[in-house]
mmCIF file of N, CA and C in Angstrom:
data_model
loop_
_atom_site.group_PDB
_atom_site.id
_atom_site.type_symbol
_atom_site.label_atom_id
_atom_site.label_comp_id
_atom_site.label_asym_id
_atom_site.label_seq_id
_atom_site.Cartn_x
_atom_site.Cartn_y
_atom_site.Cartn_z
ATOM 1 N N MET A 1 0.885 -1.142 0.024
ATOM 2 C CA MET A 1 0.014 -0.019 -0.005
ATOM 3 C C MET A 1 0.932 1.212 -0.039
ATOM 4 N N SER A 2 0.685 2.153 -0.851
ATOM 5 C CA SER A 2 1.500 3.288 -1.038
ATOM 6 C C SER A 2 1.161 4.361 0.021
ATOM 7 N N GLU A 3 2.045 5.278 0.194
ATOM 8 C CA GLU A 3 1.838 6.337 1.285
ATOM 9 C C GLU A 3 0.612 7.227 0.907
ATOM 10 N N ASN A 4 0.415 7.408 -0.378
ATOM 11 C CA ASN A 4 -0.770 8.153 -0.800
ATOM 12 C C ASN A 4 -2.031 7.434 -0.453
ATOM 13 N N GLN A 5 -2.080 6.148 -0.642
ATOM 14 C CA GLN A 5 -3.298 5.333 -0.297
ATOM 15 C C GLN A 5 -3.493 5.385 1.193
ATOM 16 N N GLN A 6 -2.475 5.326 1.981
ATOM 17 C CA GLN A 6 -2.685 5.340 3.450
ATOM 18 C C GLN A 6 -3.271 6.697 3.874
ATOM 19 N N GLU A 7 -2.840 7.804 3.167
ATOM 20 C CA GLU A 7 -3.336 9.101 3.513
ATOM 21 C C GLU A 7 -4.812 9.164 3.170
ATOM 22 N N VAL A 8 -5.118 8.597 2.047
ATOM 23 C CA VAL A 8 -6.562 8.641 1.632
ATOM 24 C C VAL A 8 -7.404 7.797 2.647
ATOM 25 N N ALA A 9 -6.889 6.642 3.098
ATOM 26 C CA ALA A 9 -7.568 5.855 4.048
ATOM 27 C C ALA A 9 -7.807 6.602 5.383
ATOM 28 N N VAL A 10 -6.794 7.264 5.871
ATOM 29 C CA VAL A 10 -6.822 8.024 7.108
ATOM 30 C C VAL A 10 -7.839 9.144 6.987
ATOM 31 N N THR A 11 -7.791 9.811 5.868
ATOM 32 C CA THR A 11 -8.737 10.935 5.664
ATOM 33 C C THR A 11 -10.161 10.415 5.635
ATOM 34 N N GLN A 12 -10.405 9.327 4.901
ATOM 35 C CA GLN A 12 -11.741 8.788 4.799
ATOM 36 C C GLN A 12 -12.221 8.331 6.233
ATOM 37 N N GLU A 13 -11.333 7.801 7.014
ATOM 38 C CA GLU A 13 -11.781 7.361 8.358
ATOM 39 C C GLU A 13 -12.179 8.609 9.225
ATOM 40 N N ALA A 14 -11.310 9.695 9.090
ATOM 41 C CA ALA A 14 -11.620 10.869 9.895
ATOM 42 C C ALA A 14 -12.973 11.457 9.378
ATOM 43 N N ALA A 15 -13.271 11.454 8.100
ATOM 44 C CA ALA A 15 -14.482 11.998 7.574
ATOM 45 C C ALA A 15 -15.623 11.235 8.107
ATOM 46 N N LYS A 16 -15.519 9.884 8.222
ATOM 47 C CA LYS A 16 -16.522 8.919 8.690
ATOM 48 C C LYS A 16 -16.805 9.255 10.226
ATOM 49 N N GLU A 17 -15.748 9.456 11.000
ATOM 50 C CA GLU A 17 -15.906 9.809 12.423
ATOM 51 C C GLU A 17 -16.608 11.184 12.543
ATOM 52 N N SER A 18 -16.354 12.178 11.685
ATOM 53 C CA SER A 18 -16.908 13.452 11.786
ATOM 54 C C SER A 18 -18.377 13.328 11.431
ATOM 55 N N ARG A 19 -18.699 12.504 10.446
ATOM 56 C CA ARG A 19 -20.144 12.314 10.110
ATOM 57 C C ARG A 19 -20.909 11.679 11.313
ATOM 58 N N ASP A 20 -20.200 10.666 11.963
ATOM 59 C CA ASP A 20 -20.795 9.969 13.086
ATOM 60 C C ASP A 20 -21.080 10.995 14.238
ATOM 61 N N VAL A 21 -20.129 11.871 14.505
ATOM 62 C CA VAL A 21 -20.304 12.844 15.473
ATOM 63 C C VAL A 21 -21.409 13.841 15.147
ATOM 64 N N LEU A 22 -21.500 14.293 13.890
ATOM 65 C CA LEU A 22 -22.567 15.184 13.530
ATOM 66 C C LEU A 22 -23.914 14.484 13.528
ATOM 67 N N ASP A 23 -23.966 13.130 13.183
ATOM 68 C CA ASP A 23 -25.179 12.461 13.335
ATOM 69 C C ASP A 23 -25.689 12.372 14.737
ATOM 70 N N GLN A 24 -24.768 12.165 15.624
ATOM 71 C CA GLN A 24 -25.062 12.132 17.120
ATOM 72 C C GLN A 24 -25.629 13.441 17.572
ATOM 73 N N LEU A 25 -24.990 14.589 17.017
ATOM 74 C CA LEU A 25 -25.405 15.910 17.484
ATOM 75 C C LEU A 25 -26.691 16.317 16.863
ATOM 76 N N MET A 26 -27.170 15.720 15.891
ATOM 77 C CA MET A 26 -28.437 15.983 15.201
ATOM 78 C C MET A 26 -29.602 15.370 15.961
ATOM 79 N N LYS A 27 -29.391 14.448 16.870
ATOM 80 C CA LYS A 27 -30.475 13.728 17.578
ATOM 81 C C LYS A 27 -31.019 14.749 18.597
ATOM 82 N N PRO A 28 -32.355 14.781 18.727
ATOM 83 C CA PRO A 28 -32.998 15.716 19.584
ATOM 84 C C PRO A 28 -32.636 15.502 21.062
ATOM 85 N N GLU A 29 -32.491 14.248 21.492
ATOM 86 C CA GLU A 29 -32.186 14.083 22.901
ATOM 87 C C GLU A 29 -30.735 14.626 23.237
ATOM 88 N N VAL A 30 -29.828 14.503 22.230
ATOM 89 C CA VAL A 30 -28.511 14.992 22.448
ATOM 90 C C VAL A 30 -28.532 16.466 22.482
ATOM 91 N N GLN A 31 -29.268 17.050 21.619
ATOM 92 C CA GLN A 31 -29.388 18.556 21.612
ATOM 93 C C GLN A 31 -30.032 19.029 22.918
ATOM 94 N N GLN A 32 -31.064 18.384 23.389
ATOM 95 C CA GLN A 32 -31.663 18.744 24.693
ATOM 96 C C GLN A 32 -30.617 18.665 25.892
ATOM 97 N N SER A 33 -29.890 17.556 25.896
ATOM 98 C CA SER A 33 -28.807 17.343 26.892
ATOM 99 C C SER A 33 -27.796 18.500 26.831
ATOM 100 N N LEU A 34 -27.430 18.845 25.617
ATOM 101 C CA LEU A 34 -26.469 20.000 25.510
ATOM 102 C C LEU A 34 -27.025 21.205 26.010
ATOM 103 N N THR A 35 -28.288 21.503 25.731
ATOM 104 C CA THR A 35 -28.970 22.689 26.172
ATOM 105 C C THR A 35 -28.930 22.769 27.729
ATOM 106 N N VAL A 36 -29.297 21.638 28.278
ATOM 107 C CA VAL A 36 -29.269 21.610 29.752
ATOM 108 C C VAL A 36 -27.857 21.863 30.264
ATOM 109 N N LEU A 37 -26.809 21.224 29.664
ATOM 110 C CA LEU A 37 -25.526 21.494 30.112
ATOM 111 C C LEU A 37 -25.060 22.955 29.965
ATOM 112 N N VAL A 38 -25.380 23.534 28.864
ATOM 113 C CA VAL A 38 -25.097 24.967 28.713
ATOM 114 C C VAL A 38 -25.785 25.860 29.756
ATOM 115 N N GLU A 39 -27.032 25.491 29.970
ATOM 116 C CA GLU A 39 -27.755 26.335 31.088
ATOM 117 C C GLU A 39 -27.171 26.177 32.432
ATOM 118 N N ASN A 40 -26.587 25.028 32.655
ATOM 119 C CA ASN A 40 -26.005 24.744 33.991
ATOM 120 C C ASN A 40 -24.495 24.941 34.084
ATOM 121 N N LEU A 41 -23.918 25.569 33.157
ATOM 122 C CA LEU A 41 -22.467 25.773 33.086
ATOM 123 C C LEU A 41 -22.001 26.584 34.264
ATOM 124 N N PRO A 42 -22.697 27.680 34.668
ATOM 125 C CA PRO A 42 -22.258 28.409 35.932
ATOM 126 C C PRO A 42 -22.170 27.537 37.137
ATOM 127 N N LYS A 43 -23.165 26.694 37.292
ATOM 128 C CA LYS A 43 -23.218 25.792 38.464
ATOM 129 C C LYS A 43 -22.123 24.794 38.318
ATOM 130 N N LEU A 44 -21.924 24.160 37.214
ATOM 131 C CA LEU A 44 -20.930 23.262 37.036
ATOM 132 C C LEU A 44 -19.465 23.809 37.239
ATOM 133 N N THR A 45 -19.311 25.066 36.805
ATOM 134 C CA THR A 45 -18.086 25.724 37.018
ATOM 135 C C THR A 45 -17.746 25.887 38.517
ATOM 136 N N GLU A 46 -18.826 26.269 39.206
ATOM 137 C CA GLU A 46 -18.651 26.497 40.621
ATOM 138 C C GLU A 46 -18.307 25.178 41.360
ATOM 139 N N MET A 47 -19.056 24.086 40.922
ATOM 140 C CA MET A 47 -18.739 22.826 41.430
ATOM 141 C C MET A 47 -17.315 22.381 41.210
ATOM 142 N N VAL A 48 -16.902 22.508 39.997
ATOM 143 C CA VAL A 48 -15.568 22.083 39.561
ATOM 144 C C VAL A 48 -14.491 22.910 40.422
ATOM 145 N N THR A 49 -14.766 24.232 40.568
ATOM 146 C CA THR A 49 -13.870 25.088 41.380
ATOM 147 C C THR A 49 -13.778 24.577 42.863
ATOM 148 N N LEU A 50 -14.926 24.294 43.396
ATOM 149 C CA LEU A 50 -14.917 23.830 44.772
ATOM 150 C C LEU A 50 -14.245 22.401 44.870
ATOM 151 N N MET A 51 -14.471 21.611 43.969
ATOM 152 C CA MET A 51 -13.818 20.216 44.032
ATOM 153 C C MET A 51 -12.362 20.401 43.768
ATOM 154 N N THR A 52 -11.880 21.335 42.949
ATOM 155 C CA THR A 52 -10.477 21.562 42.735
ATOM 156 C C THR A 52 -9.854 22.065 44.058
ATOM 157 N N ASN A 53 -10.589 23.064 44.648
ATOM 158 C CA ASN A 53 -10.023 23.541 45.887
ATOM 159 C C ASN A 53 -9.944 22.446 46.984
ATOM 160 N N ALA A 54 -10.982 21.642 47.091
ATOM 161 C CA ALA A 54 -10.901 20.520 48.108
ATOM 162 C C ALA A 54 -9.797 19.602 47.789
ATOM 163 N N TYR A 55 -9.562 19.217 46.468
ATOM 164 C CA TYR A 55 -8.484 18.370 46.089
ATOM 165 C C TYR A 55 -7.095 19.045 46.464
ATOM 166 N N ASP A 56 -6.961 20.348 46.165
ATOM 167 C CA ASP A 56 -5.731 20.993 46.524
ATOM 168 C C ASP A 56 -5.420 20.919 48.031
ATOM 169 N N VAL A 57 -6.517 21.079 48.875
ATOM 170 C CA VAL A 57 -6.298 21.133 50.267
ATOM 171 C C VAL A 57 -5.893 19.720 50.785
ATOM 172 N N ALA A 58 -6.627 18.704 50.243
ATOM 173 C CA ALA A 58 -6.386 17.302 50.579
ATOM 174 C C ALA A 58 -5.003 16.922 50.146
ATOM 175 N N ARG A 59 -4.573 17.293 48.948
ATOM 176 C CA ARG A 59 -3.207 16.973 48.524
ATOM 177 C C ARG A 59 -2.175 17.676 49.382
ATOM 178 N N SER A 60 -2.383 18.917 49.759
ATOM 179 C CA SER A 60 -1.377 19.548 50.602
ATOM 180 C C SER A 60 -1.339 18.927 51.991
ATOM 181 N N LEU A 61 -2.409 18.522 52.538
ATOM 182 C CA LEU A 61 -2.362 17.862 53.809
ATOM 183 C C LEU A 61 -1.739 16.480 53.686
ATOM 184 N N ALA A 62 -1.960 15.767 52.666
ATOM 185 C CA ALA A 62 -1.411 14.424 52.513
ATOM 186 C C ALA A 62 0.077 14.534 52.244
ATOM 187 N N THR A 63 0.560 15.578 51.805
ATOM 188 C CA THR A 63 2.023 15.753 51.638
ATOM 189 C C THR A 63 2.731 16.567 52.724
ATOM 190 N N ASP A 64 2.013 17.065 53.674
ATOM 191 C CA ASP A 64 2.530 17.876 54.783
ATOM 192 C C ASP A 64 3.085 16.982 55.889
ATOM 193 N N PRO A 65 4.337 16.949 56.050
ATOM 194 C CA PRO A 65 4.969 16.050 57.062
ATOM 195 C C PRO A 65 4.496 16.367 58.474
ATOM 196 N N VAL A 66 4.250 17.701 58.791
ATOM 197 C CA VAL A 66 3.897 18.114 60.211
ATOM 198 C C VAL A 66 2.492 17.581 60.345
ATOM 199 N N PHE A 67 1.567 17.720 59.438
ATOM 200 C CA PHE A 67 0.211 17.269 59.538
ATOM 201 C C PHE A 67 0.214 15.681 59.749
ATOM 202 N N LEU A 68 0.944 15.060 58.918
ATOM 203 C CA LEU A 68 1.018 13.641 59.014
ATOM 204 C C LEU A 68 1.523 13.148 60.361
ATOM 205 N N GLY A 69 2.539 13.830 60.914
ATOM 206 C CA GLY A 69 3.037 13.453 62.204
ATOM 207 C C GLY A 69 1.931 13.761 63.272
ATOM 208 N N ASP A 70 1.328 14.847 63.158
ATOM 209 C CA ASP A 70 0.205 15.081 64.155
ATOM 210 C C ASP A 70 -0.900 14.118 64.084
ATOM 211 N N MET A 71 -1.275 13.642 62.890
ATOM 212 C CA MET A 71 -2.335 12.644 62.723
ATOM 213 C C MET A 71 -1.837 11.258 63.283
ATOM 214 N N LYS A 72 -0.508 11.000 63.131
ATOM 215 C CA LYS A 72 0.063 9.698 63.664
ATOM 216 C C LYS A 72 0.011 9.722 65.132
ATOM 217 N N ASN A 73 0.372 10.828 65.695
ATOM 218 C CA ASN A 73 0.396 10.951 67.197
ATOM 219 C C ASN A 73 -1.014 10.911 67.749
ATOM 220 N N SER A 74 -1.962 11.611 67.059
ATOM 221 C CA SER A 74 -3.363 11.596 67.497
ATOM 222 C C SER A 74 -3.951 10.190 67.459
ATOM 223 N N MET A 75 -3.671 9.410 66.398
ATOM 224 C CA MET A 75 -4.160 8.054 66.338
ATOM 225 C C MET A 75 -3.451 7.149 67.396
ATOM 226 N N GLY A 76 -2.232 7.492 67.600
ATOM 227 C CA GLY A 76 -1.518 6.678 68.661
ATOM 228 C C GLY A 76 -2.132 6.878 70.001
ATOM 229 N N GLU A 77 -2.476 8.132 70.263
ATOM 230 C CA GLU A 77 -3.049 8.488 71.575
ATOM 231 C C GLU A 77 -4.529 7.834 71.698
ATOM 232 N N PHE A 78 -5.168 7.790 70.638
ATOM 233 C CA PHE A 78 -6.566 7.156 70.637
ATOM 234 C C PHE A 78 -6.446 5.681 70.809
ATOM 235 N N VAL A 79 -5.460 5.018 70.105
ATOM 236 C CA VAL A 79 -5.404 3.554 70.119
ATOM 237 C C VAL A 79 -4.638 3.011 71.367
ATOM 238 N N LYS A 80 -3.782 3.848 71.998
ATOM 239 C CA LYS A 80 -3.011 3.387 73.105
ATOM 240 C C LYS A 80 -3.733 2.831 74.205
ATOM 241 N N PRO A 81 -4.805 3.358 74.668
ATOM 242 C CA PRO A 81 -5.554 2.738 75.785
ATOM 243 C C PRO A 81 -6.226 1.457 75.423
ATOM 244 N N VAL A 82 -6.685 1.276 74.169
ATOM 245 C CA VAL A 82 -7.178 0.105 73.764
ATOM 246 C C VAL A 82 -6.216 -1.050 73.699
ATOM 247 N N THR A 83 -5.025 -0.742 73.188
ATOM 248 C CA THR A 83 -3.987 -1.733 73.100
ATOM 249 C C THR A 83 -3.405 -2.103 74.424
ATOM 250 N N GLU A 84 -3.389 -1.156 75.332
ATOM 251 C CA GLU A 84 -2.846 -1.490 76.766
ATOM 252 C C GLU A 84 -3.942 -2.398 77.420
ATOM 253 N N SER A 85 -5.162 -2.077 77.252
ATOM 254 C CA SER A 85 -6.267 -2.922 77.819
ATOM 255 C C SER A 85 -6.150 -4.347 77.285
ATOM 256 N N ALA A 86 -6.018 -4.442 75.956
ATOM 257 C CA ALA A 86 -5.932 -5.789 75.313
ATOM 258 C C ALA A 86 -4.732 -6.524 75.821
ATOM 259 N N LYS A 87 -3.577 -5.843 75.965
ATOM 260 C CA LYS A 87 -2.418 -6.513 76.483
ATOM 261 C C LYS A 87 -2.561 -6.964 77.948
ATOM 262 N N GLY A 88 -3.242 -6.057 78.719
ATOM 263 C CA GLY A 88 -3.494 -6.506 80.067
ATOM 264 C C GLY A 88 -4.441 -7.730 80.208
ATOM 265 N N LEU A 89 -5.467 -7.794 79.389
ATOM 266 C CA LEU A 89 -6.322 -8.987 79.411
ATOM 267 C C LEU A 89 -5.593 -10.206 78.911
ATOM 268 N N ALA A 90 -4.773 -10.054 77.923
ATOM 269 C CA ALA A 90 -3.998 -11.178 77.413
ATOM 270 C C ALA A 90 -3.029 -11.708 78.417
ATOM 271 N N SER A 91 -2.354 -10.793 79.076
ATOM 272 C CA SER A 91 -1.367 -11.279 80.075
ATOM 273 C C SER A 91 -2.090 -11.909 81.272
ATOM 274 N N ALA A 92 -3.231 -11.353 81.612
ATOM 275 C CA ALA A 92 -4.052 -11.928 82.747
ATOM 276 C C ALA A 92 -4.461 -13.405 82.389
ATOM 277 N N ALA A 93 -4.840 -13.596 81.095
ATOM 278 C CA ALA A 93 -5.353 -14.955 80.628
ATOM 279 C C ALA A 93 -4.149 -15.850 80.652
ATOM 280 N N ILE A 94 -2.949 -15.434 80.175
ATOM 281 C CA ILE A 94 -1.787 -16.279 80.229
ATOM 282 C C ILE A 94 -1.432 -16.661 81.646
ATOM 283 N N GLU A 95 -1.399 -15.685 82.485
ATOM 284 C CA GLU A 95 -1.028 -15.978 83.942
ATOM 285 C C GLU A 95 -2.075 -16.874 84.601
ATOM 286 N N ALA A 96 -3.325 -16.784 84.265
ATOM 287 C CA ALA A 96 -4.362 -17.645 84.815
ATOM 288 C C ALA A 96 -4.204 -19.022 84.262
ATOM 289 N N ASN A 97 -3.824 -19.126 83.000
ATOM 290 C CA ASN A 97 -3.610 -20.499 82.448
ATOM 291 C C ASN A 97 -2.419 -21.151 83.119
ATOM 292 N N ASP A 98 -1.382 -20.333 83.431
ATOM 293 C CA ASP A 98 -0.158 -20.922 84.087
ATOM 294 C C ASP A 98 -0.570 -21.344 85.543
ATOM 295 N N ARG A 99 -1.356 -20.598 86.230
ATOM 296 C CA ARG A 99 -1.775 -21.041 87.590
ATOM 297 C C ARG A 99 -2.635 -22.294 87.559
ATOM 298 N N VAL A 100 -3.420 -22.445 86.588
ATOM 299 C CA VAL A 100 -4.346 -23.671 86.502
ATOM 300 C C VAL A 100 -3.447 -24.876 86.182
ATOM 301 N N GLN A 101 -2.387 -24.621 85.454
ATOM 302 C CA GLN A 101 -1.541 -25.823 85.128
ATOM 303 C C GLN A 101 -0.799 -26.242 86.325
ATOM 304 N N THR A 102 -0.469 -25.290 87.287
ATOM 305 C CA THR A 102 0.414 -25.743 88.380
ATOM 306 C C THR A 102 -0.463 -26.290 89.591
ATOM 307 N N THR A 103 -1.756 -26.035 89.657
ATOM 308 C CA THR A 103 -2.547 -26.576 90.710
ATOM 309 C C THR A 103 -3.358 -27.775 90.320
ATOM 310 N N ASP A 104 -3.489 -28.711 91.237
ATOM 311 C CA ASP A 104 -4.185 -29.917 90.877
ATOM 312 C C ASP A 104 -5.547 -29.972 91.685
ATOM 313 N N GLY A 105 -5.718 -29.100 92.610
ATOM 314 C CA GLY A 105 -6.889 -29.123 93.497
ATOM 315 C C GLY A 105 -8.155 -28.969 92.687
ATOM 316 N N SER A 106 -9.286 -29.441 93.193
ATOM 317 C CA SER A 106 -10.579 -29.254 92.625
ATOM 318 C C SER A 106 -11.356 -28.102 93.426
ATOM 319 N N VAL A 107 -12.308 -27.569 92.741
ATOM 320 C CA VAL A 107 -13.154 -26.589 93.386
ATOM 321 C C VAL A 107 -14.303 -27.234 93.953
ATOM 322 N N GLY A 108 -14.457 -27.189 95.254
ATOM 323 C CA GLY A 108 -15.618 -27.818 95.996
ATOM 324 C C GLY A 108 -16.777 -26.905 95.998
ATOM 325 N N LEU A 109 -17.868 -27.276 96.681
ATOM 326 C CA LEU A 109 -19.043 -26.477 96.932
ATOM 327 C C LEU A 109 -18.722 -25.265 97.639
ATOM 328 N N PHE A 110 -18.072 -25.311 98.744
ATOM 329 C CA PHE A 110 -17.698 -24.175 99.579
ATOM 330 C C PHE A 110 -16.822 -23.210 98.823
ATOM 331 N N GLY A 111 -15.850 -23.751 98.045
ATOM 332 C CA GLY A 111 -14.971 -22.894 97.142
ATOM 333 C C GLY A 111 -15.789 -22.192 96.173
ATOM 334 N N LEU A 112 -16.789 -22.845 95.558
ATOM 335 C CA LEU A 112 -17.645 -22.207 94.616
ATOM 336 C C LEU A 112 -18.535 -21.182 95.213
ATOM 337 N N LEU A 113 -19.004 -21.378 96.428
ATOM 338 C CA LEU A 113 -19.774 -20.398 97.157
ATOM 339 C C LEU A 113 -18.953 -19.126 97.519
ATOM 340 N N LYS A 114 -17.709 -19.405 97.828
ATOM 341 C CA LYS A 114 -16.824 -18.310 98.199
ATOM 342 C C LYS A 114 -16.520 -17.487 96.923
ATOM 343 N N MET A 115 -16.290 -18.188 95.775
ATOM 344 C CA MET A 115 -16.082 -17.448 94.554
ATOM 345 C C MET A 115 -17.254 -16.595 94.189
ATOM 346 N N LEU A 116 -18.442 -17.026 94.464
ATOM 347 C CA LEU A 116 -19.710 -16.203 94.048
ATOM 348 C C LEU A 116 -19.769 -14.896 94.744
ATOM 349 N N LYS A 117 -18.969 -14.670 95.837
ATOM 350 C CA LYS A 117 -18.911 -13.359 96.531
ATOM 351 C C LYS A 117 -17.979 -12.413 95.834
ATOM 352 N N ASP A 118 -17.083 -12.901 95.003
ATOM 353 C CA ASP A 118 -16.156 -12.113 94.281
ATOM 354 C C ASP A 118 -16.915 -11.148 93.317
ATOM 355 N N PRO A 119 -16.576 -9.788 93.323
ATOM 356 C CA PRO A 119 -17.259 -8.866 92.500
ATOM 357 C C PRO A 119 -17.034 -9.108 91.041
ATOM 358 N N ASN A 120 -15.884 -9.558 90.675
ATOM 359 C CA ASN A 120 -15.578 -9.827 89.300
ATOM 360 C C ASN A 120 -16.443 -11.070 88.818
ATOM 361 N N VAL A 121 -16.620 -12.058 89.640
ATOM 362 C CA VAL A 121 -17.427 -13.197 89.294
ATOM 363 C C VAL A 121 -18.906 -12.711 89.199
ATOM 364 N N GLN A 122 -19.356 -11.833 90.078
ATOM 365 C CA GLN A 122 -20.775 -11.348 89.973
ATOM 366 C C GLN A 122 -20.932 -10.552 88.672
ATOM 367 N N LYS A 123 -19.997 -9.730 88.320
ATOM 368 C CA LYS A 123 -20.044 -8.918 87.179
ATOM 369 C C LYS A 123 -20.059 -9.800 85.874
ATOM 370 N N THR A 124 -19.253 -10.827 85.920
ATOM 371 C CA THR A 124 -19.264 -11.776 84.745
ATOM 372 C C THR A 124 -20.570 -12.554 84.646
ATOM 373 N N LEU A 125 -21.070 -12.913 85.778
ATOM 374 C CA LEU A 125 -22.379 -13.637 85.757
ATOM 375 C C LEU A 125 -23.551 -12.807 85.290
ATOM 376 N N ARG A 126 -23.592 -11.482 85.682
ATOM 377 C CA ARG A 126 -24.587 -10.537 85.228
ATOM 378 C C ARG A 126 -24.476 -10.300 83.726
ATOM 379 N N PHE A 127 -23.276 -10.204 83.275
ATOM 380 C CA PHE A 127 -23.023 -9.943 81.872
ATOM 381 C C PHE A 127 -23.475 -11.166 81.086
ATOM 382 N N SER A 128 -23.006 -12.313 81.558
ATOM 383 C CA SER A 128 -23.529 -13.617 80.879
ATOM 384 C C SER A 128 -25.062 -13.736 80.914
ATOM 385 N N GLN A 129 -25.689 -13.393 81.939
ATOM 386 C CA GLN A 129 -27.146 -13.555 81.958
ATOM 387 C C GLN A 129 -27.758 -12.510 80.964
ATOM 388 N N ALA A 130 -27.290 -11.260 80.958
ATOM 389 C CA ALA A 130 -27.835 -10.232 80.015
ATOM 390 C C ALA A 130 -27.591 -10.659 78.550
ATOM 391 N N PHE A 131 -26.402 -11.204 78.277
ATOM 392 C CA PHE A 131 -25.984 -11.684 76.974
ATOM 393 C C PHE A 131 -26.954 -12.736 76.498
ATOM 394 N N LEU A 132 -27.174 -13.673 77.334
ATOM 395 C CA LEU A 132 -28.065 -14.846 76.937
ATOM 396 C C LEU A 132 -29.470 -14.353 76.810
ATOM 397 N N ASN A 133 -29.994 -13.420 77.644
ATOM 398 C CA ASN A 133 -31.263 -12.954 77.493
ATOM 399 C C ASN A 133 -31.482 -12.262 76.194
ATOM 400 N N ILE A 134 -30.493 -11.459 75.721
ATOM 401 C CA ILE A 134 -30.550 -10.786 74.458
ATOM 402 C C ILE A 134 -30.531 -11.836 73.284
ATOM 403 N N LEU A 135 -29.757 -12.828 73.426
ATOM 404 C CA LEU A 135 -29.764 -13.963 72.398
ATOM 405 C C LEU A 135 -31.121 -14.493 72.343
ATOM 406 N N ASN A 136 -31.733 -14.819 73.487
ATOM 407 C CA ASN A 136 -33.033 -15.449 73.418
ATOM 408 C C ASN A 136 -34.074 -14.512 72.801
ATOM 409 N N GLU A 137 -34.127 -13.202 73.175
ATOM 410 C CA GLU A 137 -34.998 -12.318 72.618
ATOM 411 C C GLU A 137 -34.849 -12.268 71.052
ATOM 412 N N ARG A 138 -33.662 -12.173 70.614
ATOM 413 C CA ARG A 138 -33.401 -12.110 69.133
ATOM 414 C C ARG A 138 -33.924 -13.402 68.477
ATOM 415 N N GLN A 139 -33.651 -14.525 69.164
ATOM 416 C CA GLN A 139 -34.128 -15.813 68.639
ATOM 417 C C GLN A 139 -35.614 -15.861 68.481
ATOM 418 N N ARG A 140 -36.359 -15.344 69.427
ATOM 419 C CA ARG A 140 -37.754 -15.322 69.444
ATOM 420 C C ARG A 140 -38.304 -14.406 68.361
ATOM 421 N N GLU A 141 -37.650 -13.332 68.201
ATOM 422 C CA GLU A 141 -38.053 -12.207 67.168
ATOM 423 C C GLU A 141 -37.899 -12.814 65.738
ATOM 424 N N SER A 142 -36.842 -13.680 65.510
ATOM 425 C CA SER A 142 -36.529 -14.114 64.194
ATOM 426 C C SER A 142 -37.531 -15.192 63.805
ATOM 427 N N LYS A 143 -38.253 -15.812 64.729
ATOM 428 C CA LYS A 143 -39.207 -16.936 64.373
ATOM 429 C C LYS A 143 -40.451 -16.413 63.942
#
């Protein structure tokens, strides 16, 4: 294929695409949509300006090392009590497991009654009772 034939083919393709675009523009629904867009250009311009400003602010914050450091510290302060509490519970569970492994005695009736006076046992029993009541209520509602 010669260079001249290639140029003719490219020109014909461009002309076909132009006709396709013109055919699309002649459709009434496309003209109506264009009219609505033109009528709303001031609003669209305002929206794009606001979005651009928001993007610029977000980008500047995302690249600001001082802001990122402050956010990191803030998140650390927020998460620190939760992690310390979880670590405390985990260490208590490990220590309790170690104690159980070293003792062979069984818990008798009087030992159980004595344990029932412990405030932590009472709190756990109340929680367990409330949790089971909620599960029962939800089970009845789902039927």
